[in-house]
Amino acid sequence: THTHTHTHTHTHTHTHTHTQDTHTHTHTHTHTHTHTHTHTQGTDRGIFGTTAAKKATINDLVASLEALNPVAAPIDNIHLCAGSWELLFSTITITGAKRTKLGLREFIQLGAMLQEIDLEKKEATNIVQFSVSGLSQFKGALSIRAGYEPASPSRVHINFQEATLAPAQLQKLFEKNYDLLLSIFNPQGYLDITYLDDQHRLGRDDKGNLFVLQRAH
Amino acid sequence: MQLSRLQAGERMAASSTASTSSRPLLHCQTPSASRFKHSCRHRPAEQLSFPTTALPSSSSSTSTSNITTRVITPSRAESLAVPSQEELPPPTPTSTYNKVKGNEGLLASIVAPAQADVEILNVNLKNVVGDRHPMLMAAAEQIFGAGGKKLRPLIVFLVARATASLMNMSDINDRQRRLAEITEMIHTASLVHDDVLDDCDTRRGQTTVNSMYGTRVAVLAGDFLFAQSSWFLANLDNLEVIKLISQVIADFANGEISQAASLFDTETTLESYMDKSFYKTASLIAASCRSASVFSEVPLEVKEAMYGYGKHLGLAFQVVDDVLDFTQTAEQLGKPQGQDLASGNLTAPVIYALQNPAVKDELLQIIESEFVEEGSVARALQLVEAGGGIEAARGLARQQGDLALKSLDCLTDSPSKRSLQLMVDYVLDRIF
């Protein structure tokens, strides 16, 4: 069983402030990360709703991680964000009529939600994977490409560029509700990176959403 | 989907909102469910030969020539205005029946004019399944249990007798009997399949076909019943009736699909709810009532009135079912309270409550979150009650019941007509 006192002990013993060197902090935060992993694991990324109690637990864990943020100016060190990430949890939800309209109950399943960050082009591509059951089973994905622009040491502005839905069968399925689908995953706005280490990233956007990501391998 | 009228003359004087017949997705306590109840009574060994040849076609054909479009479907113009609390009609004294006798006694009174008809039907139905497929014979008892109320064929018999009486016919004919059997087969087929889809172990305390014999037998049994009823229908040799009844099977599917497509949709209107309910439940009753009258060779306005009776009775039936899902206890329902709501199937009580500013916001939020918080279904039930949803839905059922009664005005007095009137009481009885 996990207890908060365990986490707090580690928080209090942590005295270093990390500027560029981020490699030595991992053991200190390991327990909090483990907690966070455990609590986000059964939530299915939180996409179909979570209880208030669960949300509160995750918020507490996230807040304690953010207090420890080893990379104080993540945007000044944006090279640390390069590459592939996977979403563990977010406050973005698809419930109620939206979920029904998008066929995400029995017919279409939501797969992994990934992010590719390209430092050269200053672009981030979010990938939402789908798999469709039924007479013809197939997989597909929604790709949303956006450009980012540093706005402060911890903030980037995000500009939606292009959305692609493939394959054609998936386009057909979402045809009627395509705008709804895009509106859910549209990253337009800004993003504050509130925690960064070599394995984990936490972010909060301008709509009050929280994102918990882990490096993908 | 486009709903069109059959004929210009299809206007029914008393027509109102589209009667929605909806087979409840989750098997609530419906009279039809009681068909699975085993009866200890022994049936007389009245083995009537099951006709395999086509029945003689009617000498004077009914007006089939004008039928070029889809059969009657509820029209948008017949929209039910949402009754406000003040507008709800006061309880209409529909019968002087002594309520102390209870529901059972009422049903017995209703069945009386068609008692023999129903007994013959029970025997015939079991033979239909058993004779052709011994594999299904074992399931036959489950499917056509002698204890079942057989409300739909009963209504067919009563309409047949009441319209025969009107036309000075001495008795109902074989085609009307066959129609009653077809009606029950179609209804049963849909329920057998429903139990598979919903993975139900029991239907009103009785083990389901799929639970006892497996999915395969249940699916095949349902297919068999649909196919056999279609064959019997064709052999009635009446195009009007064939179109009326065939339409129903399409309506079943449409109703279920449109219900699945609107789960948790808090913007569901009463109108679309009534449409769905029509497709799911009232469609079959309306079509079979009209068809029964066709075989009595009644004039057009009587056919339309009988359709109206079936439609409004079916809608009342469904609204009652939907109310009971909110009001009955878990023991009475045989499952947790508020299952419709919990699964996102928003029925009359909720739709009304969502119009009430006093409860709207909280109710909306709970539904949109899909009841993720513990105790939220119970809270939603409270809000629906407090928001006057139950009360308004009762009023809606009463309104449909009154429209059904009005449809009977064209009939001359007879024991069967009386039974059709009492049937309305019987349907409404469970929520008043």
XYZ file of C-alpha atoms in Angstrom:
649
model
C 0.000 0.000 0.000
C 1.170 3.515 -0.735
C 1.122 6.220 1.877
C 1.616 9.904 1.509
C 4.046 10.084 4.391
C 6.434 8.026 2.333
C 6.325 10.603 -0.429
C 6.691 13.521 1.908
C 9.774 12.043 3.488
C 11.458 11.993 0.140
C 10.283 15.487 -0.666
C 11.744 16.868 2.510
C 15.116 15.234 2.004
C 15.414 16.720 -1.454
C 17.503 19.871 -1.175
C 19.152 20.250 -4.556
C 17.815 22.661 -7.089
C 18.382 21.387 -10.596
C 19.238 23.789 -13.346
C 20.823 21.896 -16.224
C 21.763 18.573 -14.725
C 18.617 16.474 -14.466
C 20.076 13.017 -14.147
C 20.587 12.793 -10.412
C 17.033 13.384 -9.245
C 15.423 10.175 -10.401
C 15.733 8.167 -7.218
C 14.272 10.966 -5.144
C 11.136 11.207 -7.243
C 10.797 7.523 -7.952
C 8.202 6.892 -5.292
C 6.021 9.756 -6.409
C 6.284 8.583 -9.981
C 5.361 5.076 -8.891
C 2.361 6.442 -7.052
C 1.325 8.451 -10.059
C 1.703 5.483 -12.350
C -0.366 3.310 -10.075
C -3.132 5.828 -9.816
C -3.279 6.680 -13.482
C -2.991 3.098 -14.623
C -6.599 1.983 -14.290
C -8.090 5.241 -15.543
C -7.808 4.676 -19.288
C -6.120 8.057 -19.579
C -9.132 9.533 -17.807
C -10.718 9.960 -21.201
C -14.082 8.484 -20.235
C -14.334 10.166 -16.881
C -12.928 9.593 -13.413
C -14.428 9.880 -9.964
C -13.866 13.050 -7.989
C -11.850 11.082 -5.442
C -9.521 9.688 -8.076
C -9.058 13.104 -9.634
C -8.165 14.535 -6.236
C -5.556 11.839 -5.624
C -3.947 12.402 -8.987
C -4.021 16.170 -8.473
C -2.214 15.803 -5.157
C 0.481 13.606 -6.669
C 0.883 15.921 -9.625
C 1.134 18.946 -7.353
C 3.878 17.320 -5.318
C 5.798 16.510 -8.493
C 5.358 20.041 -9.784
C 6.775 21.346 -6.520
C 9.892 19.302 -7.199
C 10.262 20.281 -10.839
C 13.896 19.405 -11.604
C 13.992 21.473 -14.777
C 12.871 24.935 -13.715
C 12.955 26.439 -17.199
C 11.844 23.594 -19.456
C 11.349 25.770 -22.517
C 14.899 27.070 -22.277
C 15.876 23.390 -22.255
C 13.389 22.277 -24.811
C 15.783 19.728 -26.266
C 14.797 17.620 -23.274
C 11.280 17.421 -24.704
C 12.336 16.023 -28.060
C 11.052 12.691 -29.276
C 8.164 10.400 -28.465
C 5.790 10.658 -25.536
C 2.754 8.728 -24.408
C -0.230 10.146 -22.528
C -0.887 8.485 -19.184
C -3.651 10.739 -18.017
C -5.405 13.961 -18.869
C -8.460 15.878 -17.785
C -9.807 15.871 -21.322
C -12.904 13.684 -21.324
C -15.301 12.263 -23.856
C -18.484 11.330 -22.025
C -22.242 11.469 -22.472
C -23.676 12.335 -25.840
C -20.228 13.110 -27.262
C -19.059 9.612 -26.562
C -22.191 8.134 -28.109
C -21.930 10.283 -31.228
C -18.314 9.306 -31.775
C -19.200 5.622 -31.519
C -16.728 5.161 -28.696
C -18.929 2.816 -26.711
C -18.863 -0.565 -28.343
C -17.995 0.037 -31.929
C -14.783 2.055 -31.878
C -12.041 1.614 -29.271
C -9.562 4.254 -28.279
C -5.953 3.113 -28.446
C -2.760 4.832 -27.388
C -2.450 8.599 -27.338
C 1.020 9.644 -28.406
C 2.968 12.785 -29.072
C 5.945 13.358 -31.324
C 8.002 16.486 -30.787
C 10.162 17.714 -33.639
C 12.639 20.341 -32.430
C 13.849 21.297 -35.884
C 10.430 22.101 -37.282
C 9.169 23.299 -33.908
C 6.190 21.037 -34.278
C 4.313 18.667 -32.031
C 2.142 15.954 -33.522
C -0.531 14.359 -31.383
C -1.627 10.901 -32.446
C -4.842 9.308 -31.250
C -5.109 5.656 -32.217
C -8.380 3.897 -32.885
C -9.359 0.337 -33.539
C -12.673 -0.689 -34.985
C -14.398 -3.951 -34.248
C -17.238 -5.403 -36.193
C -17.544 -6.962 -39.590
C -14.324 -5.410 -40.823
C -11.735 -4.926 -38.150
C -9.122 -2.314 -38.708
C -6.948 0.237 -36.990
C -6.364 3.873 -37.693
C -5.382 7.183 -36.159
C -6.091 10.868 -35.934
C -2.924 12.962 -36.315
C -2.965 16.570 -35.280
C 0.087 18.604 -36.193
C 0.727 21.905 -34.440
C 3.548 24.398 -34.333
C 4.872 25.697 -31.026
C 6.510 28.983 -30.179
C 8.255 29.717 -26.869
C 6.455 32.389 -24.877
C 8.283 32.142 -21.542
C 10.762 29.797 -19.828
C 7.878 27.501 -19.034
C 5.280 28.288 -21.686
C 4.761 27.668 -25.402
C 2.073 29.019 -27.679
C 0.544 26.321 -29.828
C -0.822 26.808 -33.318
C -2.932 24.155 -34.891
C -1.720 23.365 -38.396
C -3.251 20.222 -39.789
C -5.374 17.237 -38.875
C -5.291 13.918 -40.696
C -7.567 10.960 -40.218
C -6.592 7.651 -41.750
C -7.530 5.202 -43.180
C -10.494 6.069 -45.376
C -12.842 3.714 -43.497
C -12.127 5.659 -40.324
C -12.851 8.931 -42.099
C -16.217 7.537 -43.083
C -17.036 6.570 -39.526
C -16.201 9.988 -38.114
C -17.504 11.930 -41.084
C -20.673 13.126 -39.427
C -18.951 14.160 -36.215
C -15.541 15.186 -37.457
C -15.790 18.687 -36.066
C -16.677 17.287 -32.674
C -13.670 14.970 -32.774
C -11.296 17.785 -33.696
C -12.681 20.118 -31.066
C -11.857 17.582 -28.377
C -8.217 17.162 -29.413
C -7.459 20.641 -30.698
C -4.260 21.847 -28.969
C -4.643 25.493 -30.026
C -3.747 27.872 -27.201
C -0.805 27.650 -24.869
C 0.845 24.987 -22.746
C 2.765 25.402 -19.500
C 5.250 22.639 -18.789
C 5.052 22.253 -15.045
C 7.356 19.285 -14.618
C 10.074 17.718 -16.718
C 12.588 14.967 -16.268
C 14.056 12.432 -18.649
C 11.034 10.138 -18.312
C 8.096 12.295 -17.375
C 6.399 15.509 -18.343
C 3.464 17.359 -16.844
C 1.656 20.145 -18.594
C -1.299 22.475 -18.098
C -3.007 24.290 -20.930
C -4.997 27.496 -21.236
C -8.283 25.632 -20.781
C -7.288 24.314 -17.360
C -6.449 20.838 -18.625
C -3.747 18.692 -17.070
C -1.554 16.320 -19.064
C 0.576 13.538 -17.616
C 3.022 12.074 -20.117
C 5.727 9.468 -20.088
C 8.510 8.861 -22.555
C 7.553 6.268 -25.142
C 10.044 3.632 -26.080
C -35.666 9.041 -40.896
C -38.488 10.089 -43.151
C -41.883 9.188 -41.879
C -44.621 9.362 -44.388
C -48.285 8.764 -44.199
C -49.875 5.847 -45.882
C -52.735 7.677 -47.377
C -54.033 11.179 -47.186
C -57.009 9.835 -45.348
C -54.839 8.461 -42.627
C -55.610 11.382 -40.416
C -56.930 10.197 -37.156
C -59.222 12.464 -35.290
C -57.741 11.679 -31.987
C -54.186 11.343 -33.131
C -51.598 13.077 -31.122
C -47.984 12.563 -30.505
C -46.452 9.675 -32.228
C -47.088 6.701 -30.149
C -43.832 5.289 -29.282
C -43.732 1.670 -28.799
C -40.508 0.711 -27.394
C -39.569 -2.649 -26.283
C -37.519 -1.845 -23.266
C -33.897 -2.520 -24.001
C -33.504 -3.940 -20.581
C -36.206 -6.315 -19.787
C -38.347 -4.556 -17.389
C -41.427 -5.915 -15.921
C -43.630 -6.054 -18.954
C -46.670 -8.178 -19.292
C -45.069 -9.749 -22.307
C -42.222 -10.927 -20.159
C -44.578 -13.113 -18.279
C -44.773 -15.418 -21.236
C -41.826 -17.141 -19.704
C -43.680 -17.854 -16.556
C -44.377 -21.534 -16.302
C -47.920 -22.452 -15.573
C -48.802 -25.531 -13.621
C -52.128 -25.779 -15.330
C -52.462 -28.548 -17.861
C -53.764 -27.519 -21.218
C -56.453 -29.633 -22.861
C -54.918 -31.783 -25.556
C -56.582 -29.721 -28.219
C -54.307 -30.374 -31.103
C -55.569 -28.332 -33.971
C -54.038 -29.150 -37.282
C -51.683 -26.464 -38.336
C -52.696 -25.359 -41.806
C -49.877 -25.590 -44.291
C -51.781 -24.422 -47.307
C -52.522 -20.840 -48.005
C -55.716 -19.542 -46.580
C -58.377 -18.533 -49.065
C -57.912 -14.950 -50.102
C -60.657 -12.536 -49.318
C -63.361 -12.293 -51.926
C -63.576 -8.548 -51.772
C -60.047 -7.328 -51.703
C -59.227 -4.504 -49.430
C -58.042 -1.233 -50.785
C -54.519 -2.217 -51.610
C -54.269 -0.186 -54.786
C -53.595 3.111 -53.070
C -50.715 1.698 -51.121
C -47.583 2.888 -52.806
C -45.685 4.380 -49.937
C -44.549 3.179 -46.603
C -47.105 2.208 -44.091
C -48.268 4.735 -41.620
C -45.610 6.115 -39.455
C -46.132 8.792 -36.878
C -46.050 12.192 -38.465
C -44.237 15.203 -37.160
C -47.495 17.092 -37.364
C -48.873 14.876 -34.681
C -46.347 16.103 -32.171
C -47.384 15.935 -28.617
C -47.139 19.274 -26.938
C -45.315 18.800 -23.704
C -47.954 19.022 -21.024
C -47.112 21.414 -18.267
C -48.188 20.552 -14.784
C -51.323 22.681 -15.109
C -52.240 21.201 -18.455
C -52.188 17.602 -17.347
C -55.722 16.238 -17.509
C -57.392 15.178 -14.305
C -57.716 11.430 -13.916
C -60.477 10.348 -16.280
C -62.891 7.879 -14.810
C -62.428 5.186 -17.427
C -64.035 2.346 -15.672
C -66.035 1.512 -12.642
C -64.015 -1.618 -12.234
C -63.506 -2.509 -8.656
C -59.841 -2.003 -7.976
C -59.997 -4.165 -4.909
C -60.117 -7.188 -7.187
C -56.669 -6.289 -8.381
C -54.847 -6.676 -11.626
C -55.345 -10.400 -12.074
C -59.104 -10.116 -11.905
C -59.059 -7.250 -14.357
C -57.052 -9.267 -16.835
C -59.391 -12.228 -16.504
C -62.334 -9.956 -17.334
C -60.474 -8.648 -20.352
C -59.547 -12.109 -21.622
C -63.058 -13.547 -21.185
C -64.465 -12.836 -24.672
C -61.337 -14.333 -26.262
C -60.504 -17.006 -23.709
C -60.919 -19.914 -26.117
C -59.035 -18.069 -28.849
C -56.014 -17.644 -26.609
C -56.046 -21.279 -25.537
C -56.042 -22.446 -29.134
C -53.239 -20.009 -29.890
C -51.107 -21.352 -27.058
C -51.342 -24.875 -28.399
C -50.682 -23.823 -31.991
C -47.645 -21.766 -31.123
C -45.943 -24.580 -29.314
C -46.601 -26.842 -32.274
C -45.128 -24.315 -34.678
C -41.790 -24.464 -32.959
C -41.775 -28.101 -31.985
C -43.063 -29.771 -35.141
C -40.512 -28.361 -37.474
C -37.429 -28.395 -35.332
C -37.180 -30.931 -32.540
C -34.087 -29.066 -31.394
C -36.300 -26.106 -30.640
C -38.982 -28.186 -29.001
C -37.079 -28.110 -25.757
C -36.908 -24.346 -25.987
C -40.570 -24.107 -27.008
C -41.827 -24.215 -23.467
C -39.389 -21.498 -22.565
C -40.389 -19.416 -25.538
C -44.133 -19.900 -25.460
C -44.657 -20.754 -21.856
C -48.288 -21.445 -21.145
C -48.254 -18.956 -18.310
C -47.489 -16.003 -20.535
C -50.121 -13.295 -20.751
C -50.099 -13.144 -24.569
C -51.343 -9.561 -24.502
C -50.590 -8.788 -28.126
C -52.486 -11.703 -29.646
C -55.245 -11.063 -27.124
C -55.608 -7.555 -28.465
C -55.750 -8.962 -31.993
C -58.553 -11.341 -30.986
C -60.487 -8.579 -29.268
C -60.184 -6.207 -32.213
C -61.130 -9.050 -34.554
C -64.210 -9.850 -32.483
C -65.207 -6.238 -31.947
C -64.917 -5.409 -35.660
C -66.587 -8.683 -36.657
C -69.446 -7.719 -34.372
C -69.591 -4.323 -36.028
C -69.833 -5.981 -39.451
C -72.382 -8.519 -38.274
C -70.017 -11.413 -38.755
C -70.811 -14.440 -36.650
C -67.288 -15.292 -35.644
C -63.673 -14.391 -36.293
C -61.981 -16.151 -39.199
C -58.877 -18.289 -39.611
C -56.832 -15.448 -40.983
C -57.463 -13.407 -37.848
C -56.385 -16.364 -35.736
C -53.264 -16.762 -37.821
C -52.618 -13.039 -37.518
C -52.682 -13.335 -33.741
C -50.164 -16.161 -33.922
C -47.951 -14.173 -36.262
C -48.074 -11.213 -33.917
C -46.960 -13.250 -30.961
C -44.221 -14.976 -32.961
C -42.760 -11.663 -34.073
C -42.930 -10.250 -30.581
C -41.335 -13.343 -29.119
C -38.600 -13.426 -31.738
C -37.585 -9.905 -30.864
C -37.491 -10.678 -27.164
C -35.438 -13.825 -27.627
C -32.885 -11.837 -29.601
C -33.016 -8.967 -27.117
C -32.071 -11.327 -24.327
C -29.012 -12.380 -26.297
C -27.987 -8.789 -27.003
C -28.469 -7.709 -23.425
C -26.948 -10.895 -22.081
C -29.903 -11.460 -19.805
C -30.056 -14.487 -17.596
C -33.587 -14.026 -16.527
C -36.704 -12.442 -17.783
C -38.986 -11.691 -14.897
C -37.495 -14.372 -12.753
C -37.527 -16.966 -15.508
C -34.374 -18.259 -17.194
C -33.892 -16.956 -20.706
C -33.449 -19.123 -23.799
C -29.873 -17.984 -24.289
C -29.033 -18.658 -20.685
C -30.471 -22.149 -20.741
C -29.616 -23.322 -24.241
C -26.860 -20.997 -25.310
C -26.558 -18.086 -27.691
C -26.686 -20.243 -30.806
C -30.048 -21.787 -30.049
C -31.456 -18.434 -29.028
C -30.335 -16.688 -32.206
C -31.600 -19.536 -34.369
C -34.874 -19.672 -32.479
C -35.386 -15.965 -33.055
C -34.471 -16.263 -36.738
C -36.809 -19.197 -37.116
C -39.672 -17.279 -35.575
C -39.099 -14.239 -37.782
C -38.861 -16.414 -40.882
C -41.841 -18.580 -40.064
C -44.017 -15.610 -39.213
C -43.066 -14.008 -42.538
C -44.101 -17.150 -44.356
C -47.422 -17.319 -42.521
C -47.911 -13.633 -43.207
C -47.379 -14.097 -46.928
C -49.880 -16.929 -46.933
C -52.551 -14.639 -45.598
C -52.585 -13.383 -49.165
C -53.396 -9.818 -48.288
C -50.983 -7.196 -49.510
C -52.173 -4.499 -47.144
C -51.650 -6.723 -44.146
C -48.330 -8.022 -45.459
C -47.041 -4.471 -45.777
C -48.407 -3.451 -42.396
C -46.753 -6.284 -40.539
C -43.508 -6.450 -42.510
C -42.988 -2.801 -41.715
C -42.912 -3.691 -38.044
C -39.791 -5.819 -38.292
C -37.953 -2.939 -39.923
C -39.328 -0.631 -37.251
C -37.963 -2.858 -34.501
C -34.451 -2.499 -35.818
C -34.851 1.236 -36.394
C -36.074 1.752 -32.879
C -33.180 -0.104 -31.295
C -30.611 1.591 -33.498
C -31.924 5.067 -32.862
C -31.994 4.355 -29.153
C -28.369 3.217 -29.179
C -27.435 6.306 -31.151
C -28.862 8.643 -28.556
C -27.536 7.231 -25.314
C -26.798 9.967 -22.784
C -28.021 12.574 -25.214
C -29.539 15.103 -22.837
C -30.936 17.046 -25.769
C -33.259 14.183 -26.634
C -36.686 15.570 -27.314
C -39.977 14.091 -26.235
C -40.818 13.788 -29.902
C -37.850 11.596 -30.724
C -38.528 9.553 -27.593
C -42.069 8.961 -28.795
C -40.816 8.026 -32.263
C -38.413 5.495 -30.792
C -41.104 4.133 -28.533
C -43.403 3.753 -31.498
C -40.834 1.762 -33.456
C -39.924 -0.416 -30.541
C -43.345 -1.206 -29.119
C -46.439 0.452 -30.561
C -45.662 -0.349 -34.183
C -46.446 -4.038 -33.801
C -49.623 -3.464 -31.805
C -50.892 -0.783 -34.175
C -50.187 -2.834 -37.291
C -51.752 -5.977 -35.878
C -54.878 -4.116 -34.737
C -55.357 -2.604 -38.138
C -54.687 -5.919 -39.829
C -57.247 -7.666 -37.657
C -59.827 -5.107 -38.734
C -58.838 -5.579 -42.379
C -59.956 -9.183 -42.160
C -63.330 -8.050 -40.820
C -63.611 -5.978 -43.992
C -64.396 -2.784 -42.172
C -64.495 0.643 -43.813
C -61.342 2.746 -43.953
C -62.142 4.944 -40.980
C -62.535 1.906 -38.757
C -59.200 0.489 -39.946
C -57.577 3.801 -39.139
C -59.273 3.927 -35.756
C -58.043 0.441 -34.896
C -54.552 1.458 -35.918
C -54.909 4.449 -33.644
C -56.065 2.291 -30.776
C -53.062 0.008 -31.117
C -50.665 2.901 -31.536
C -51.833 4.863 -28.494
C -52.203 1.777 -26.352
C -48.691 0.713 -27.320
C -47.291 4.120 -26.508
C -49.089 4.193 -23.155
C -47.661 0.748 -22.516
C -44.129 1.903 -23.154
C -44.422 5.071 -21.114
C -45.759 3.007 -18.213
C -42.809 0.655 -18.542
C -40.413 3.574 -18.522
C -42.044 5.068 -15.428
C -41.844 1.764 -13.600
C -38.114 1.620 -14.185
C -37.935 4.697 -11.975
C -40.582 3.932 -9.411
C -40.464 0.250 -8.691
C -38.115 -1.179 -6.143
C -35.300 -3.515 -7.043
C -37.317 -6.440 -5.724
C -40.273 -5.615 -7.924
C -38.144 -5.028 -10.986
C -35.878 -8.021 -10.448
C -32.910 -5.735 -11.108
C -31.513 -2.482 -9.778
C -33.671 0.618 -9.971
C -33.091 3.094 -12.736
C -31.276 0.823 -15.166
C -32.607 2.693 -18.173
C -31.164 5.893 -16.788
C -27.880 4.317 -15.730
C -27.299 2.942 -19.206
C -27.990 6.293 -20.805
C -31.431 5.453 -22.145
C -33.241 8.723 -21.411
C -36.955 8.132 -21.217
C -40.048 10.255 -20.557
C -39.507 10.940 -16.828
C -35.968 12.228 -17.412
C -36.861 14.207 -20.492
C -39.561 16.026 -18.554
C -37.346 16.585 -15.523
C -34.617 18.100 -17.697
C -37.108 20.814 -18.627
C -37.447 21.851 -15.000
C -34.972 24.603 -14.081
C -35.072 23.485 -10.464
C -33.265 20.231 -11.202
C -31.981 20.669 -14.740
C -28.392 21.735 -14.089
C -27.493 19.086 -11.566
C -29.308 16.366 -13.471
C -27.587 17.356 -16.689
C -24.173 17.219 -15.085
C -24.763 13.815 -13.520
C -26.008 12.327 -16.782
C -23.176 13.793 -18.837
C -20.656 12.321 -16.421
C -22.326 8.965 -17.031
C -22.960 8.392 -13.341
C -19.274 7.879 -12.608
C -19.651 8.912 -8.961
C -21.012 6.412 -6.500
C -24.607 7.124 -5.563
C -25.162 9.325 -8.591
C -27.876 7.122 -10.089
C -29.806 7.305 -6.832
C -29.342 11.067 -6.777
C -30.560 11.322 -10.364
C -33.664 9.301 -9.513
C -34.353 11.742 -6.693
C -33.937 14.713 -9.006
C -36.243 13.229 -11.623
C -38.930 12.739 -8.999
C -38.403 16.168 -7.460
C -38.417 17.747 -10.899
C -41.901 16.387 -11.578
C -40.678 13.967 -14.219
C -42.588 10.985 -12.906
C -45.766 12.989 -12.540
C -45.524 14.374 -16.056
C -44.791 10.956 -17.525
C -47.851 9.562 -15.774
C -49.847 12.316 -17.388
C -48.423 11.389 -20.756
C -49.423 7.748 -20.282
C -52.912 8.829 -19.279
C -53.135 11.064 -22.317
C -52.197 8.212 -24.638
C -54.667 5.976 -22.844
C -57.426 8.502 -23.416
C -56.551 8.680 -27.093
C -56.737 4.909 -27.313
C -60.182 4.959 -25.739
C -61.361 7.629 -28.130
C -60.321 5.434 -31.041
C -62.862 2.862 -29.944
C -65.819 5.221 -30.436
C -66.563 3.909 -33.926
C -67.212 0.413 -32.582
C -70.640 -0.811 -31.571
C -70.935 -2.038 -28.004
C -69.854 -5.594 -27.444
C -68.032 -7.617 -24.801
C -64.881 -7.330 -26.914
C -65.145 -3.570 -27.138
C -65.582 -3.499 -23.393
C -62.443 -5.597 -23.036
C -60.505 -3.216 -25.270
C -61.561 -0.372 -23.003
C -60.559 -2.276 -19.899
C -57.231 -3.039 -21.531
C -56.390 0.638 -21.292
C -57.095 0.526 -17.573
C -54.984 -2.554 -17.267
C -52.027 -0.915 -18.959
C -52.290 2.252 -16.874
C -53.089 0.431 -13.686
C -49.482 -0.237 -12.769
C -48.628 3.443 -12.414
C -51.835 4.846 -10.952
